[in-house]
Amino acid sequence: MFLHVDPYPGDPILTLNEDFQKDPRTDKINLSIGIYFDEQGRLPVMDAVRQAESAMLSQIGPKPYLPMTGNPAYREAVQHLLFGADHEAVRSGRIATIQTLGGSGGLKVGGDFLKRYFPNSQVWVSDPTWDNHRAMFEGAGFQVNTYPYYDPETKGLKFDAMLSAIDALPAQSIVLLHACCHNPTGVDLNQAQWRQLIEVIQRRRLLPYLDIAYQGFGDGIEEDAFALRALADAGVSFFVANSFSKSFSLYGERVGGLSVVCPDKAQAQLVLGQLMSAVRRNYSSPPTHGSQIVARVLQTPDLRQMWESELTQMRDRIKVMRQRLYDGVVARLPGRDVRYFIDQRGMFSYTGVSPQQADALREQHGVYVLRSGRMCAAGLNANNVDRVAEAFAAVLRAG
Ligand code: LMR
């Protein structure tokens, strides 16, 4: 019956993370998957989350299905966090927001909606992008193309090439953009570049789809939402999938959202209805627990403050580790330009190591990075950073 089923080659991120778990070496270091580990190398339980969950435990009640759109308090909290509570688009009701199964669930539901209502559009993703973007949109039935983004020479952004490629797209092309902390490169647009890009998007009547999975890991919660707010200010209609996996350390709870910023409230109602239909066709309705935690933290002033300061500590710790890695590699390879370790932002750094060098890091040094060369800097800590610097220096020296 199933002999024609193709063997699954595995996922470049999730399968490598599983390989890491199976590796018997006790000194192995996981810089593969985009997960924040604390200074002790543990997956943190944030204090704000712990307190919210404790309060929830004392109020255990029935667990009915949530609406197809999800938890109303959570949906409101998502809008306020992404756009600001006082943003005109929020106040006028022209954003359709649903709770989804992580950011991936948001991307998937939005992809299904788009295929139904923009069947002739094609999707354009950055070169490179998160491995799953292409698979998701191809899975929704789209042709997926790339626009220039990362420059391997400078390990920075090819902004002019990116802008002119996007400026040549047909109207209603779907342009996937990372709002901050680009995955996998850690290379972001600055605010002036966003403004230029938004002008092109508007003029060519493109349909941006933003992915924001790392809000708070770049420059700050508000700063990292710049692109979303600038697009909404400019009156552009767009999609945004968001995730709380990293910023609340709630990976397994699958807490995310999808928001569609529309021209007016009436259109937002139409879009919301068809998002509900897409949810029903996929999984009926989302789960309760994670959304209750996030809503409680974001809407309780002292918990919110606690969460913001914990997130700030996480962001700052990654920056310190980036600097220590940079110092460690430069000390071992004087004159080598590895400034990208500190210039790239968020959890990820695109290190420029080849697939063979990534294999050498893993096999010879027990240091796991993706074969694309992506390293998760949030897996570095004071105990492992020198060993990682030593390992990088060794494979870079060997060429
Ligand atoms: C990553 O990019 O490593 C994370 O977003 C986890 C995932 O699902 O790929």
Short mmCIF file of C-alpha atoms and ligand atoms in Angstrom, two decimals:
data_model
loop_
_atom_site.label_atom_id
_atom_site.label_comp_id
_atom_site.label_asym_id
_atom_site.label_seq_id
_atom_site.Cartn_x
_atom_site.Cartn_y
_atom_site.Cartn_z
CA MET A 1 0.00 0.00 0.00
CA PHE A 2 2.66 2.51 0.91
CA LEU A 3 5.69 1.41 -1.10
CA HIS A 4 5.38 4.48 -3.31
CA VAL A 5 5.79 6.80 -0.31
CA ASP A 6 9.05 8.77 -0.55
CA PRO A 7 11.49 8.37 2.34
CA TYR A 8 11.65 11.62 4.34
CA PRO A 9 15.15 13.09 4.08
CA GLY A 10 14.60 14.95 7.35
CA ASP A 11 14.42 18.64 8.17
CA PRO A 12 17.62 20.70 8.14
CA ILE A 13 16.78 22.22 11.53
CA LEU A 14 14.53 19.84 13.46
CA THR A 15 16.32 16.64 12.43
CA LEU A 16 19.71 18.09 13.31
CA ASN A 17 18.32 19.05 16.71
CA GLU A 18 17.15 15.45 17.16
CA ASP A 19 20.62 14.22 16.14
CA PHE A 20 22.06 16.49 18.81
CA GLN A 21 19.85 14.90 21.48
CA LYS A 22 21.11 11.44 20.44
CA ASP A 23 24.81 12.44 20.42
CA PRO A 24 26.39 10.69 23.46
CA ARG A 25 29.19 13.26 23.90
CA THR A 26 28.68 15.12 27.17
CA ASP A 27 30.50 18.24 26.00
CA LYS A 28 28.38 18.74 22.83
CA ILE A 29 27.08 22.27 22.16
CA ASN A 30 23.74 22.97 20.46
CA LEU A 31 23.85 26.05 18.22
CA SER A 32 21.48 24.54 15.66
CA ILE A 33 17.83 25.22 16.41
CA GLY A 34 16.48 28.71 17.16
CA ILE A 35 15.95 28.21 20.86
CA TYR A 36 17.14 30.52 23.62
CA PHE A 37 19.16 28.74 26.29
CA ASP A 38 20.19 30.55 29.48
CA GLU A 39 23.66 31.06 30.94
CA GLN A 40 23.53 27.53 32.40
CA GLY A 41 22.58 26.10 29.01
CA ARG A 42 19.02 25.36 30.15
CA LEU A 43 15.73 26.16 28.48
CA PRO A 44 14.44 28.91 30.78
CA VAL A 45 11.03 29.10 32.38
CA MET A 46 10.48 32.85 32.55
CA ASP A 47 9.43 34.17 35.99
CA ALA A 48 6.51 36.07 34.46
CA VAL A 49 5.28 32.83 32.84
CA ARG A 50 5.74 30.85 36.06
CA GLN A 51 3.70 33.41 38.01
CA ALA A 52 0.96 33.54 35.40
CA GLU A 53 0.72 29.75 35.34
CA SER A 54 0.63 29.53 39.15
CA ALA A 55 -2.28 31.98 39.22
CA MET A 56 -4.03 29.98 36.50
CA LEU A 57 -3.61 26.74 38.50
CA SER A 58 -5.60 28.23 41.37
CA GLN A 59 -8.48 28.95 38.98
CA ILE A 60 -8.86 25.67 37.12
CA GLY A 61 -12.13 25.59 35.26
CA PRO A 62 -13.83 23.82 32.36
CA LYS A 63 -12.07 23.68 29.04
CA PRO A 64 -14.52 24.32 26.22
CA TYR A 65 -13.40 24.70 22.60
CA LEU A 66 -12.01 28.13 21.92
CA PRO A 67 -13.64 30.04 19.05
CA MET A 68 -12.06 29.40 15.63
CA THR A 69 -10.38 32.81 15.98
CA GLY A 70 -8.93 31.92 19.40
CA ASN A 71 -8.89 33.60 22.80
CA PRO A 72 -10.31 37.17 22.53
CA ALA A 73 -8.08 38.64 25.27
CA TYR A 74 -5.04 37.10 23.61
CA ARG A 75 -5.98 38.44 20.18
CA GLU A 76 -6.28 41.93 21.59
CA ALA A 77 -2.93 41.57 23.38
CA VAL A 78 -1.30 40.47 20.11
CA GLN A 79 -2.57 43.54 18.28
CA HIS A 80 -1.40 45.85 21.02
CA LEU A 81 2.05 44.28 21.16
CA LEU A 82 2.57 44.33 17.41
CA PHE A 83 1.12 47.71 16.54
CA GLY A 84 0.80 49.61 19.84
CA ALA A 85 -2.55 49.93 21.66
CA ASP A 86 -3.14 53.44 20.32
CA HIS A 87 -2.32 52.78 16.70
CA GLU A 88 -5.01 54.07 14.35
CA ALA A 89 -5.22 50.65 12.62
CA VAL A 90 -5.97 48.99 15.98
CA ARG A 91 -8.48 51.60 17.11
CA SER A 92 -10.35 51.64 13.82
CA GLY A 93 -10.74 47.84 13.85
CA ARG A 94 -9.10 47.34 10.46
CA ILE A 95 -6.82 44.50 11.60
CA ALA A 96 -8.13 40.92 11.50
CA THR A 97 -6.21 38.89 14.12
CA ILE A 98 -6.52 35.22 14.95
CA GLN A 99 -4.67 33.01 17.42
CA THR A 100 -2.66 30.30 15.63
CA LEU A 101 -0.51 27.27 16.38
CA GLY A 102 2.75 29.14 16.65
CA GLY A 103 4.06 31.46 13.97
CA SER A 104 4.12 28.47 11.59
CA GLY A 105 0.38 27.98 12.07
CA GLY A 106 -0.12 31.66 11.20
CA LEU A 107 1.96 31.33 8.05
CA LYS A 108 0.02 28.24 7.01
CA VAL A 109 -3.47 29.67 7.58
CA GLY A 110 -2.46 32.89 5.80
CA GLY A 111 -0.98 30.86 2.93
CA ASP A 112 -4.24 28.93 2.49
CA PHE A 113 -6.27 32.15 2.56
CA LEU A 114 -4.00 33.77 -0.02
CA LYS A 115 -4.14 30.81 -2.39
CA ARG A 116 -7.92 30.99 -2.35
CA TYR A 117 -8.22 34.76 -2.87
CA PHE A 118 -5.01 35.55 -4.81
CA PRO A 119 -4.64 32.33 -6.83
CA ASN A 120 -2.54 33.93 -9.56
CA SER A 121 0.00 35.59 -7.29
CA GLN A 122 3.46 34.16 -6.73
CA VAL A 123 5.46 34.28 -3.51
CA TRP A 124 8.89 35.92 -3.21
CA VAL A 125 11.18 35.09 -0.29
CA SER A 126 14.61 36.42 0.62
CA ASP A 127 17.69 34.51 -0.54
CA PRO A 128 18.21 32.82 1.86
CA THR A 129 15.22 32.49 4.18
CA TRP A 130 14.00 30.19 6.95
CA ASP A 131 13.98 26.72 5.40
CA ASN A 132 10.32 26.16 6.13
CA HIS A 133 9.03 29.27 4.31
CA ARG A 134 9.45 27.78 0.87
CA ALA A 135 7.96 24.43 1.94
CA MET A 136 4.93 26.10 3.49
CA PHE A 137 4.02 28.29 0.58
CA GLU A 138 4.73 25.58 -1.97
CA GLY A 139 2.57 23.33 0.18
CA ALA A 140 -0.22 25.92 -0.09
CA GLY A 141 0.11 25.67 -3.89
CA PHE A 142 2.22 28.73 -4.70
CA GLN A 143 5.21 29.11 -6.95
CA VAL A 144 7.96 30.39 -4.63
CA ASN A 145 10.79 32.60 -5.99
CA THR A 146 13.63 34.47 -4.32
CA TYR A 147 14.77 38.08 -4.23
CA PRO A 148 18.43 39.00 -3.49
CA TYR A 149 19.10 39.63 0.19
CA TYR A 150 22.30 38.38 1.78
CA ASP A 151 25.71 39.26 0.39
CA PRO A 152 28.24 36.49 1.18
CA GLU A 153 31.11 38.89 0.39
CA THR A 154 30.21 41.53 2.96
CA LYS A 155 28.10 39.21 5.15
CA GLY A 156 25.59 42.06 5.07
CA LEU A 157 22.59 43.15 3.01
CA LYS A 158 22.41 43.49 -0.80
CA PHE A 159 19.91 46.29 -0.38
CA ASP A 160 20.08 47.84 -3.86
CA ALA A 161 19.67 44.48 -5.59
CA MET A 162 16.83 43.58 -3.23
CA LEU A 163 15.02 46.85 -3.89
CA SER A 164 15.34 46.68 -7.67
CA ALA A 165 14.18 43.04 -7.78
CA ILE A 166 11.11 43.90 -5.70
CA ASP A 167 10.54 46.99 -7.84
CA ALA A 168 10.13 44.70 -10.87
CA LEU A 169 7.40 42.44 -9.42
CA PRO A 170 3.84 42.35 -10.76
CA ALA A 171 1.06 43.88 -8.62
CA GLN A 172 -0.25 41.60 -5.85
CA SER A 173 2.97 39.59 -5.69
CA ILE A 174 3.32 38.23 -2.15
CA VAL A 175 6.63 39.39 -0.67
CA LEU A 176 7.73 37.54 2.44
CA LEU A 177 9.79 39.78 4.77
CA HIS A 178 11.35 39.23 8.19
CA ALA A 179 10.29 42.10 10.43
CA CYS A 180 13.45 41.81 12.56
CA CYS A 181 16.25 39.37 13.42
CA HIS A 182 16.34 37.80 9.95
CA ASN A 183 16.40 34.01 10.04
CA PRO A 184 18.93 32.63 9.07
CA THR A 185 21.33 35.55 8.47
CA GLY A 186 20.83 37.99 11.36
CA VAL A 187 21.02 40.77 8.72
CA ASP A 188 18.21 43.34 8.94
CA LEU A 189 17.10 46.45 7.05
CA ASN A 190 17.60 49.72 8.89
CA GLN A 191 14.70 52.15 9.27
CA ALA A 192 15.68 54.25 6.26
CA GLN A 193 15.84 51.11 4.12
CA TRP A 194 12.42 50.00 5.35
CA ARG A 195 10.99 53.38 4.32
CA GLN A 196 12.45 53.01 0.83
CA LEU A 197 11.12 49.48 0.54
CA ILE A 198 7.66 50.51 1.72
CA GLU A 199 7.56 53.21 -0.97
CA VAL A 200 8.24 50.51 -3.61
CA ILE A 201 5.67 48.12 -2.10
CA GLN A 202 3.03 50.83 -2.20
CA ARG A 203 3.83 52.04 -5.69
CA ARG A 204 3.81 48.53 -7.14
CA ARG A 205 0.76 47.43 -5.13
CA LEU A 206 2.53 44.41 -3.64
CA LEU A 207 1.21 42.27 -0.80
CA PRO A 208 3.80 41.98 2.00
CA TYR A 209 3.72 39.02 4.36
CA LEU A 210 5.79 39.71 7.46
CA ASP A 211 7.15 37.07 9.77
CA ILE A 212 7.99 38.28 13.29
CA ALA A 213 9.17 35.40 15.47
CA TYR A 214 11.86 37.28 17.41
CA GLN A 215 10.24 40.51 18.61
CA GLY A 216 12.40 41.85 21.45
CA PHE A 217 15.56 39.98 20.46
CA GLY A 218 16.90 42.69 18.12
CA ASP A 219 16.78 46.20 19.58
CA GLY A 220 13.68 46.04 21.77
CA ILE A 221 9.98 45.22 21.72
CA GLU A 222 8.91 48.53 20.18
CA GLU A 223 11.95 48.98 17.95
CA ASP A 224 11.60 45.50 16.44
CA ALA A 225 8.02 46.28 15.40
CA PHE A 226 9.12 49.29 13.34
CA ALA A 227 8.40 47.71 9.95
CA LEU A 228 4.89 46.62 10.92
CA ARG A 229 3.97 50.04 12.21
CA ALA A 230 5.53 51.86 9.26
CA LEU A 231 3.59 49.67 6.80
CA ALA A 232 0.35 50.23 8.73
CA ASP A 233 1.05 54.01 8.89
CA ALA A 234 1.54 54.04 5.13
CA GLY A 235 -1.86 52.44 4.57
CA VAL A 236 -0.43 49.24 3.04
CA SER A 237 -2.52 46.08 3.37
CA PHE A 238 -0.38 43.22 4.64
CA PHE A 239 -0.12 39.96 6.57
CA VAL A 240 1.92 39.37 9.70
CA ALA A 241 2.54 36.03 11.42
CA ASN A 242 3.89 36.33 14.97
CA SER A 243 5.20 33.84 17.51
CA PHE A 244 5.72 33.77 21.28
CA SER A 245 7.82 30.60 21.21
CA LYS A 246 11.09 32.45 21.76
CA SER A 247 10.02 35.65 23.51
CA PHE A 248 8.06 33.73 26.19
CA SER A 249 10.10 30.52 26.01
CA LEU A 250 6.84 28.70 25.27
CA TYR A 251 7.96 26.57 22.33
CA GLY A 252 5.79 23.51 22.93
CA GLU A 253 2.65 25.50 23.71
CA ARG A 254 2.44 26.64 20.06
CA VAL A 255 1.34 30.20 20.72
CA GLY A 256 1.29 32.47 17.70
CA GLY A 257 -0.96 34.68 15.66
CA LEU A 258 -1.89 35.92 12.24
CA SER A 259 -2.93 39.52 11.66
CA VAL A 260 -4.12 40.96 8.37
CA VAL A 261 -4.01 44.73 8.17
CA CYS A 262 -6.85 45.81 5.88
CA PRO A 263 -7.93 49.12 4.32
CA ASP A 264 -10.99 49.37 6.58
CA LYS A 265 -13.07 47.58 9.22
CA ALA A 266 -15.57 46.10 6.75
CA GLN A 267 -12.80 44.39 4.77
CA ALA A 268 -11.19 43.22 8.02
CA GLN A 269 -14.48 41.48 8.90
CA LEU A 270 -14.56 39.73 5.52
CA VAL A 271 -10.96 38.60 5.90
CA LEU A 272 -11.57 37.43 9.48
CA GLY A 273 -14.47 35.27 8.29
CA GLN A 274 -12.33 33.51 5.70
CA LEU A 275 -9.45 33.08 8.16
CA MET A 276 -11.96 31.30 10.40
CA SER A 277 -12.91 29.08 7.49
CA ALA A 278 -9.21 28.27 6.87
CA VAL A 279 -8.73 27.44 10.57
CA ARG A 280 -11.77 25.18 10.55
CA ARG A 281 -10.43 23.31 7.53
CA ASN A 282 -7.02 22.87 9.16
CA TYR A 283 -7.54 22.23 12.88
CA SER A 284 -10.93 23.70 13.91
CA SER A 285 -9.74 25.90 16.75
CA PRO A 286 -6.51 26.58 18.66
CA PRO A 287 -5.54 25.30 22.14
CA THR A 288 -6.20 27.29 25.30
CA HIS A 289 -3.26 27.08 27.67
CA GLY A 290 -0.48 29.08 26.03
CA SER A 291 -2.75 31.90 24.96
CA GLN A 292 -4.00 32.28 28.53
CA ILE A 293 -0.44 32.61 29.80
CA VAL A 294 0.53 35.21 27.20
CA ALA A 295 -2.67 37.23 27.61
CA ARG A 296 -2.30 37.27 31.38
CA VAL A 297 1.33 38.39 31.26
CA LEU A 298 0.77 41.07 28.65
CA GLN A 299 -2.33 42.47 30.36
CA THR A 300 -1.18 42.40 34.01
CA PRO A 301 1.10 45.42 34.55
CA ASP A 302 3.55 43.84 37.03
CA LEU A 303 3.84 40.61 35.03
CA ARG A 304 4.30 42.61 31.86
CA GLN A 305 7.11 44.59 33.43
CA MET A 306 8.74 41.41 34.68
CA TRP A 307 8.52 39.84 31.22
CA GLU A 308 9.98 42.90 29.52
CA SER A 309 12.94 42.96 31.85
CA GLU A 310 13.54 39.21 31.42
CA LEU A 311 13.43 39.62 27.65
CA THR A 312 15.87 42.52 27.88
CA GLN A 313 18.27 40.33 29.85
CA MET A 314 18.01 37.60 27.20
CA ARG A 315 18.72 40.10 24.42
CA ASP A 316 21.66 41.62 26.27
CA ARG A 317 23.12 38.23 27.11
CA ILE A 318 23.15 37.23 23.44
CA LYS A 319 24.99 40.46 22.59
CA VAL A 320 27.62 39.79 25.25
CA MET A 321 28.11 36.26 23.89
CA ARG A 322 28.45 37.53 20.33
CA GLN A 323 31.20 39.87 21.52
CA ARG A 324 32.97 37.09 23.41
CA LEU A 325 32.86 34.81 20.40
CA TYR A 326 34.21 37.59 18.21
CA ASP A 327 37.03 38.30 20.67
CA GLY A 328 37.82 34.59 20.96
CA VAL A 329 38.04 34.01 17.21
CA VAL A 330 40.05 37.20 16.56
CA ALA A 331 42.52 36.26 19.32
CA ARG A 332 43.10 32.95 17.55
CA LEU A 333 42.99 34.26 13.98
CA PRO A 334 44.41 37.80 14.15
CA GLY A 335 43.50 39.95 11.16
CA ARG A 336 40.53 37.82 10.19
CA ASP A 337 37.40 39.90 9.63
CA VAL A 338 34.66 38.26 11.70
CA ARG A 339 32.84 41.46 12.65
CA TYR A 340 29.65 39.83 11.38
CA PHE A 341 29.51 37.89 14.65
CA ILE A 342 28.70 41.17 16.40
CA ASP A 343 27.02 43.09 13.57
CA GLN A 344 24.32 40.51 12.85
CA ARG A 345 21.28 40.79 15.12
CA GLY A 346 18.93 38.58 17.05
CA MET A 347 19.49 34.90 17.71
CA PHE A 348 21.19 34.01 14.45
CA SER A 349 24.51 34.55 12.82
CA TYR A 350 25.32 33.44 9.31
CA THR A 351 28.90 32.39 9.84
CA GLY A 352 29.87 31.69 6.25
CA VAL A 353 31.11 28.19 7.09
CA SER A 354 30.55 25.67 4.29
CA PRO A 355 28.48 22.48 4.76
CA GLN A 356 31.77 20.57 5.07
CA GLN A 357 33.04 22.98 7.72
CA ALA A 358 29.71 22.65 9.57
CA ASP A 359 30.19 18.87 9.46
CA ALA A 360 33.71 19.30 10.85
CA LEU A 361 32.41 21.53 13.66
CA ARG A 362 29.92 18.83 14.58
CA GLU A 363 32.05 15.72 14.07
CA GLN A 364 35.39 16.97 15.41
CA HIS A 365 34.30 19.52 17.99
CA GLY A 366 30.75 18.55 18.99
CA VAL A 367 29.53 22.03 17.95
CA TYR A 368 26.20 21.84 16.10
CA VAL A 369 25.42 24.58 13.56
CA LEU A 370 23.17 24.21 10.50
CA ARG A 371 24.85 23.01 7.31
CA SER A 372 23.90 26.40 5.78
CA GLY A 373 26.37 27.94 8.24
CA ARG A 374 23.65 29.37 10.50
CA MET A 375 24.59 29.50 14.15
CA CYS A 376 22.16 30.16 16.98
CA ALA A 377 24.06 32.62 19.19
CA ALA A 378 21.45 32.09 21.93
CA GLY A 379 23.07 28.69 22.64
CA LEU A 380 26.37 30.31 23.66
CA ASN A 381 27.24 30.79 27.32
CA ALA A 382 30.24 31.63 29.48
CA ASN A 383 31.09 27.94 29.82
CA ASN A 384 31.08 27.05 26.13
CA VAL A 385 31.96 30.22 24.22
CA ASP A 386 35.73 29.68 24.34
CA ARG A 387 35.38 26.16 23.03
CA VAL A 388 33.14 27.41 20.24
CA ALA A 389 35.68 30.12 19.37
CA GLU A 390 38.41 27.47 19.32
CA ALA A 391 36.30 25.23 17.07
CA PHE A 392 35.45 28.03 14.64
CA ALA A 393 39.08 29.13 14.52
CA ALA A 394 40.16 25.55 13.76
CA VAL A 395 37.74 25.01 10.87
CA LEU A 396 38.27 28.53 9.45
CA ARG A 397 42.05 28.06 9.63
CA ALA A 398 41.79 24.71 7.85
CA GLY A 399 39.81 26.49 5.08
C1 LMR B 1 14.54 27.82 13.84
O1 LMR B 1 14.59 28.49 12.80
O2 LMR B 1 15.49 27.14 14.24
C2 LMR B 1 13.30 27.85 14.67
O3 LMR B 1 12.40 28.78 14.16
C3 LMR B 1 12.71 26.52 14.89
C4 LMR B 1 12.08 25.95 13.66
O4 LMR B 1 10.91 25.57 13.73
O5 LMR B 1 12.73 25.86 12.62
#
